[in-house]
XYZ file of C-alpha atoms in Angstrom:
400
model
C 17.260 37.312 -23.880
C 14.354 37.853 -21.431
C 16.425 39.797 -18.844
C 17.577 42.181 -21.600
C 13.978 42.822 -22.672
C 12.958 43.474 -19.069
C 15.800 45.947 -18.570
C 14.963 47.758 -21.800
C 11.346 48.089 -20.742
C 12.344 49.345 -17.325
C 14.756 51.900 -18.788
C 12.035 53.150 -21.139
C 9.613 53.513 -18.232
C 12.173 55.405 -16.138
C 12.981 57.755 -19.031
C 9.289 58.463 -19.570
C 8.774 59.232 -15.874
C 11.773 61.587 -15.764
C 10.477 63.407 -18.849
C 7.051 63.687 -17.217
C 8.629 65.284 -14.144
C 10.559 67.764 -16.292
C 7.507 68.713 -18.351
C 5.337 69.212 -15.266
C 7.964 71.357 -13.558
C 8.516 73.558 -16.606
C 4.837 73.981 -17.481
C 3.187 74.458 -14.071
C 3.549 76.052 -10.679
C 5.021 73.272 -8.468
C 3.143 74.675 -5.450
C -0.291 74.353 -7.089
C -2.268 71.481 -5.472
C -2.901 69.492 -8.669
C 0.671 69.983 -9.878
C 2.078 68.986 -6.501
C -0.030 65.820 -6.492
C 1.080 64.919 -10.022
C 4.742 65.509 -9.189
C 4.459 63.454 -6.014
C 2.738 60.566 -7.801
C 5.264 60.587 -10.664
C 8.206 60.718 -8.256
C 6.795 57.739 -6.348
C 6.372 55.788 -9.596
C 9.974 56.631 -10.507
C 11.171 55.360 -7.122
C 9.233 52.104 -7.603
C 10.568 51.669 -11.124
C 14.120 51.839 -9.749
C 13.537 49.182 -7.077
C 15.099 45.752 -7.179
C 12.896 42.797 -6.110
C 14.718 42.653 -2.787
C 14.134 46.346 -2.180
C 10.437 45.895 -2.905
C 10.183 43.191 -0.268
C 12.154 45.272 2.244
C 9.857 48.267 1.664
C 6.620 46.310 1.996
C 7.643 43.921 4.769
C 8.979 46.617 7.073
C 6.259 49.264 6.689
C 5.103 48.836 10.322
C 8.625 49.300 11.692
C 8.732 53.001 10.826
C 5.566 53.737 12.787
C 6.951 51.690 15.678
C 10.202 53.645 15.884
C 8.434 57.017 15.529
C 6.045 55.969 18.318
C 9.033 55.242 20.580
C 10.549 58.594 19.628
C 7.261 60.290 20.562
C 7.353 58.693 24.002
C 10.909 59.961 24.468
C 10.052 63.424 23.043
C 13.057 63.108 20.715
C 11.559 65.202 17.939
C 10.599 67.991 20.340
C 14.119 68.104 21.775
C 15.682 68.367 18.314
C 13.244 71.009 17.045
C 13.624 73.136 20.163
C 17.426 73.113 19.961
C 19.213 75.842 17.999
C 22.279 73.631 17.527
C 22.851 69.947 16.710
C 22.298 67.585 19.635
C 24.551 64.639 20.377
C 23.318 61.174 21.204
C 24.804 61.523 24.690
C 22.864 64.738 25.270
C 19.680 63.065 24.074
C 20.344 60.193 26.455
C 20.693 62.650 29.347
C 17.509 64.506 28.357
C 15.379 61.384 27.891
C 16.845 58.965 30.413
C 17.256 56.359 27.663
C 20.390 54.272 27.216
C 22.877 55.907 24.848
C 23.550 52.729 22.874
C 19.822 52.127 22.439
C 19.316 55.700 21.279
C 22.056 55.361 18.668
C 20.174 52.449 17.155
C 16.873 54.337 17.120
C 18.482 57.500 15.769
C 20.231 55.536 13.021
C 16.840 54.299 11.858
C 15.240 57.762 12.015
C 18.053 59.188 9.895
C 17.597 56.398 7.334
C 13.871 57.191 7.073
C 14.641 60.943 6.797
C 12.639 61.752 9.912
C 15.729 63.535 11.291
C 19.129 64.510 9.852
C 22.718 63.891 10.933
C 25.000 66.855 11.558
C 28.043 64.642 12.102
C 29.041 61.497 13.928
C 26.565 60.989 16.792
C 25.144 64.467 16.155
C 21.545 65.113 15.089
C 19.341 67.982 13.881
C 15.695 68.490 12.987
C 14.480 68.746 9.401
C 11.097 69.636 7.870
C 9.729 66.141 8.585
C 10.785 66.409 12.231
C 8.892 69.695 12.514
C 5.764 68.113 11.022
C 5.942 65.266 13.533
C 5.716 67.577 16.569
C 2.472 69.306 15.512
C 0.231 68.150 18.408
C -2.635 66.886 16.248
C -0.269 65.066 13.893
C 1.749 63.582 16.744
C -1.549 62.308 18.162
C -2.256 60.794 14.741
C 0.924 58.708 14.926
C 0.098 57.614 18.463
C -3.505 56.764 17.575
C -2.464 54.847 14.478
C 0.156 52.794 16.288
C -1.673 52.234 19.587
C -5.116 51.473 18.164
C -5.421 51.234 14.383
C -2.228 49.198 14.126
C -3.433 46.562 16.579
C -6.798 46.223 14.830
C -5.148 46.065 11.413
C -2.666 43.402 12.515
C -5.659 41.324 13.636
C -7.288 41.562 10.188
C -5.630 38.475 8.614
C -6.765 36.067 11.332
C -10.196 37.729 11.644
C -10.932 37.568 7.910
C -9.709 33.972 7.730
C -12.140 33.028 10.512
C -15.032 34.711 8.684
C -14.072 33.083 5.362
C -13.256 36.521 3.964
C -16.714 38.051 4.245
C -16.899 41.859 4.184
C -17.326 43.015 7.833
C -20.649 44.766 8.505
C -21.101 44.443 12.285
C -19.326 47.068 14.464
C -19.310 44.562 17.335
C -17.778 41.831 15.204
C -14.659 43.037 13.435
C -10.878 42.949 13.769
C -10.954 45.563 16.540
C -12.662 43.136 18.946
C -10.159 40.427 18.091
C -7.146 42.712 18.501
C -8.281 44.202 21.814
C -10.108 41.157 23.229
C -13.298 43.115 23.854
C -17.001 42.815 23.106
C -17.429 46.604 22.914
C -17.528 48.451 19.630
C -14.941 51.207 19.284
C -17.202 54.022 20.481
C -18.269 52.030 23.543
C -14.615 51.222 24.261
C -13.270 54.779 23.908
C -14.754 56.283 27.120
C -13.119 53.489 29.128
C -9.724 54.350 27.615
C -9.392 58.160 27.784
C -5.776 58.283 26.540
C -6.832 56.601 23.299
C -9.894 58.845 23.035
C -7.756 61.951 23.500
C -5.350 60.883 20.729
C -8.312 60.145 18.462
C -9.984 63.515 19.102
C -6.742 65.417 18.542
C -6.050 63.523 15.328
C -9.556 64.230 14.021
C -8.825 67.955 14.301
C -5.475 67.620 12.501
C -6.321 65.529 9.449
C -6.831 68.625 7.311
C -3.324 69.924 7.938
C -1.970 71.261 4.634
C -5.266 70.812 2.769
C -7.909 73.194 1.473
C -10.801 73.479 3.926
C -14.306 72.593 2.723
C -15.534 76.139 3.331
C -13.084 77.311 0.658
C -14.651 75.220 -2.116
C -18.265 74.786 -0.976
C -20.460 77.921 -1.457
C -21.968 77.909 2.049
C -23.451 81.408 1.904
C -25.075 80.837 -1.488
C -26.494 77.361 -0.821
C -27.261 77.509 2.904
C -27.344 81.044 4.287
C -29.076 82.618 1.276
C -32.236 80.567 1.702
C -32.405 80.851 5.492
C -35.812 81.769 6.959
C -37.157 82.466 10.425
C -34.945 85.078 12.055
C -32.339 84.792 14.766
C -34.200 82.138 16.802
C -34.495 79.773 13.846
C -31.786 77.134 13.436
C -29.284 77.715 10.677
C -27.193 74.595 11.269
C -27.080 71.490 13.438
C -23.639 69.867 13.637
C -24.700 66.243 14.175
C -22.116 64.137 15.987
C -19.893 67.214 15.843
C -17.485 66.291 18.658
C -16.103 69.440 20.309
C -17.449 71.991 17.819
C -14.486 72.681 15.553
C -16.752 72.771 12.494
C -19.130 75.342 13.960
C -16.126 77.393 15.012
C -14.738 77.281 11.450
C -18.076 78.263 9.888
C -18.576 81.216 12.234
C -14.992 82.356 11.643
C -15.403 82.170 7.864
C -18.878 83.752 7.905
C -19.117 85.836 11.111
C -22.321 87.681 10.187
C -24.532 84.642 9.590
C -27.921 84.829 11.349
C -29.703 82.046 13.206
C -28.738 79.470 15.802
C -25.858 76.995 15.510
C -26.246 73.783 17.489
C -23.623 71.174 18.343
C -24.936 67.663 19.028
C -23.047 64.716 20.463
C -23.036 62.234 23.353
C -22.714 63.496 26.964
C -18.995 62.728 27.492
C -18.114 64.602 24.297
C -20.437 67.566 24.862
C -18.766 68.120 28.244
C -15.536 68.869 26.332
C -17.136 71.250 23.797
C -15.152 74.313 22.785
C -16.350 77.720 24.067
C -17.508 78.951 20.658
C -19.480 82.223 20.817
C -23.019 81.685 19.564
C -22.806 77.874 19.634
C -25.383 75.941 21.657
C -24.776 72.357 22.797
C -27.349 69.581 22.754
C -26.861 66.040 24.063
C -28.135 63.726 21.352
C -27.658 60.185 20.024
C -27.982 60.346 16.224
C -29.570 56.886 16.114
C -32.623 58.330 17.885
C -35.217 60.789 16.496
C -33.753 64.208 15.693
C -35.198 66.728 18.186
C -34.399 69.830 16.122
C -37.086 70.104 13.464
C -36.865 72.174 10.312
C -33.261 73.373 10.545
C -31.844 74.929 7.409
C -28.935 72.458 7.392
C -27.882 69.305 9.213
C -24.124 68.867 8.909
C -22.227 65.610 9.469
C -18.478 65.372 9.117
C -16.943 61.881 8.912
C -19.907 60.382 10.754
C -21.306 57.969 8.189
C -17.949 56.464 7.252
C -17.858 55.117 10.824
C -20.892 52.904 10.188
C -22.052 50.149 7.812
C -24.929 50.843 5.427
C -27.827 49.780 7.662
C -26.653 52.084 10.463
C -26.197 54.953 7.971
C -29.734 54.424 6.731
C -31.022 54.804 10.298
C -28.959 57.953 10.975
C -30.123 59.599 7.749
C -33.731 58.503 8.244
C -33.842 60.226 11.642
C -32.664 63.433 9.963
C -35.017 63.066 6.999
C -37.966 62.861 9.409
C -36.963 66.228 10.917
C -36.435 68.048 7.620
C -38.773 70.583 6.072
C -39.417 69.671 2.397
C -37.984 72.181 -0.052
C -36.041 73.987 2.689
C -33.887 71.716 4.858
C -30.823 69.967 3.539
C -28.145 67.602 4.809
C -24.482 68.435 4.225
C -22.181 65.423 4.399
C -18.431 65.966 4.684
C -16.987 62.616 3.603
C -14.592 60.933 1.210
C -16.001 59.994 -2.181
C -13.856 57.216 -3.590
C -13.109 57.254 -7.321
C -13.915 54.209 -9.426
C -10.275 54.067 -10.540
C -6.905 55.228 -9.212
C -7.891 55.639 -5.587
C -5.192 57.424 -3.602
C -3.221 55.562 -0.955
C -4.475 57.933 1.744
C -8.124 57.211 0.902
C -7.477 53.461 0.657
C -5.727 53.514 4.045
C -8.711 55.213 5.650
C -11.026 52.619 4.114
C -9.014 49.712 5.576
C -8.933 51.537 8.926
C -12.738 51.723 8.883
C -12.936 48.022 8.046
C -10.557 46.944 10.812
C -11.831 49.206 13.584
C -15.543 49.621 12.882
C -16.677 47.153 10.179
C -17.452 50.346 8.252
C -16.391 51.695 4.873
C -15.485 54.605 2.654
C -17.891 54.908 -0.286
C -17.910 55.655 -3.997
C -20.352 58.115 -5.568
C -22.676 55.253 -6.522
C -22.607 53.889 -2.965
C -23.479 57.349 -1.610
C -26.454 57.514 -3.973
C -27.615 54.118 -2.684
C -27.237 55.015 1.003
C -29.013 58.353 0.522
C -31.814 56.781 -1.487
C -32.437 54.136 1.180
C -33.327 56.954 3.608
C -35.631 58.855 1.253
C -32.975 61.367 0.215
C -31.304 62.366 -3.035
C -27.927 63.868 -3.872
C -28.162 67.356 -5.357
C -24.451 67.777 -5.987
C -21.005 66.648 -4.838
C -18.156 69.160 -4.411
C -14.579 67.849 -4.403
C -11.326 69.812 -4.204
C -8.684 67.073 -3.873
C -9.905 63.478 -4.415
C -7.984 62.024 -1.469
C -9.434 64.628 0.910
C -12.947 65.592 1.898
C -15.896 66.076 -0.424
C -19.170 67.838 0.330
C -22.351 65.936 -0.533
C -25.563 67.990 -0.577
C -28.681 65.945 0.202
C -32.357 66.916 0.058
C -35.595 65.020 0.485
C -36.755 63.104 -2.600
């Protein structure tokens, strides 16, 4: 009788999920962010509820294969060829355009059709779909390449690394799965300048992670909480983008708020500053954020996805250097980071957390963990703004 009970339970669960989908579709705008997320989550649960045990194993065991095949397709520019063609393209034509063996391509294309990354127009005939078009966005293509070429290798080294450390939580950037996977003593940021192709993919991907999401300037009241209290005239510093890479954040702020007064400074290491964008009104400063902050009394010090790259003791040092430069009652720190929920963490956020563990012995943090890190540097959280939980949050810090 047990199998019958199991089937009845499963059927009840499937019926409930289908009803949930219907109710959400009829009651809400499917394009609204929260509705879209709910529909997506419910559809995924429905798919899982329909799986057989064998299908579950196939799905989990072969996760890495999809990234592998897409990475090969990127090298062959298959997605670009399909998107740029106005008509279906045959396997033979793709072989001529890429130089790859036709029989090999058929096997790769068969897989890409099965994963819905491309569509078939007929026998040995292929066309682009919406997924194909997403995969050729330069920043997102770089994300696939970065994930396969770097994150994947570090992640695959995690089982043996954690076994060797008796499953201790990694906290040393020079002693994590990355070193084991790449046979190096460098931490990731020391290794990057020696491997410019990897660094280029990483930098491109960092600019593309927000694709399809609400930007932080759309839900954080920058003018009210930063610009409104600004003092000192045009030569005073409105914002320092600490560890700001090429300056995309300053560019976005000045585009959103073009009339803001004051100076905007971009800080990063020499190799990165050399590649800074030509943003009007942006000054560049070579600076290592582990050393004393040279810009005193700025209205705001902004850090996007900096602290999630480092374990707690390093974060304490970074924040302490900023705290020492702040003017009490005036200066503030704006952190753009994930804030993990205590329950029901999204897969995207959990994936980023494991990436930080494998590559940097670092971590994504919950609200309580952010309070602890801030407090260790003499700072306090004024407020946290969040639009979509799996995306970025803004954490406003002031001196205690």
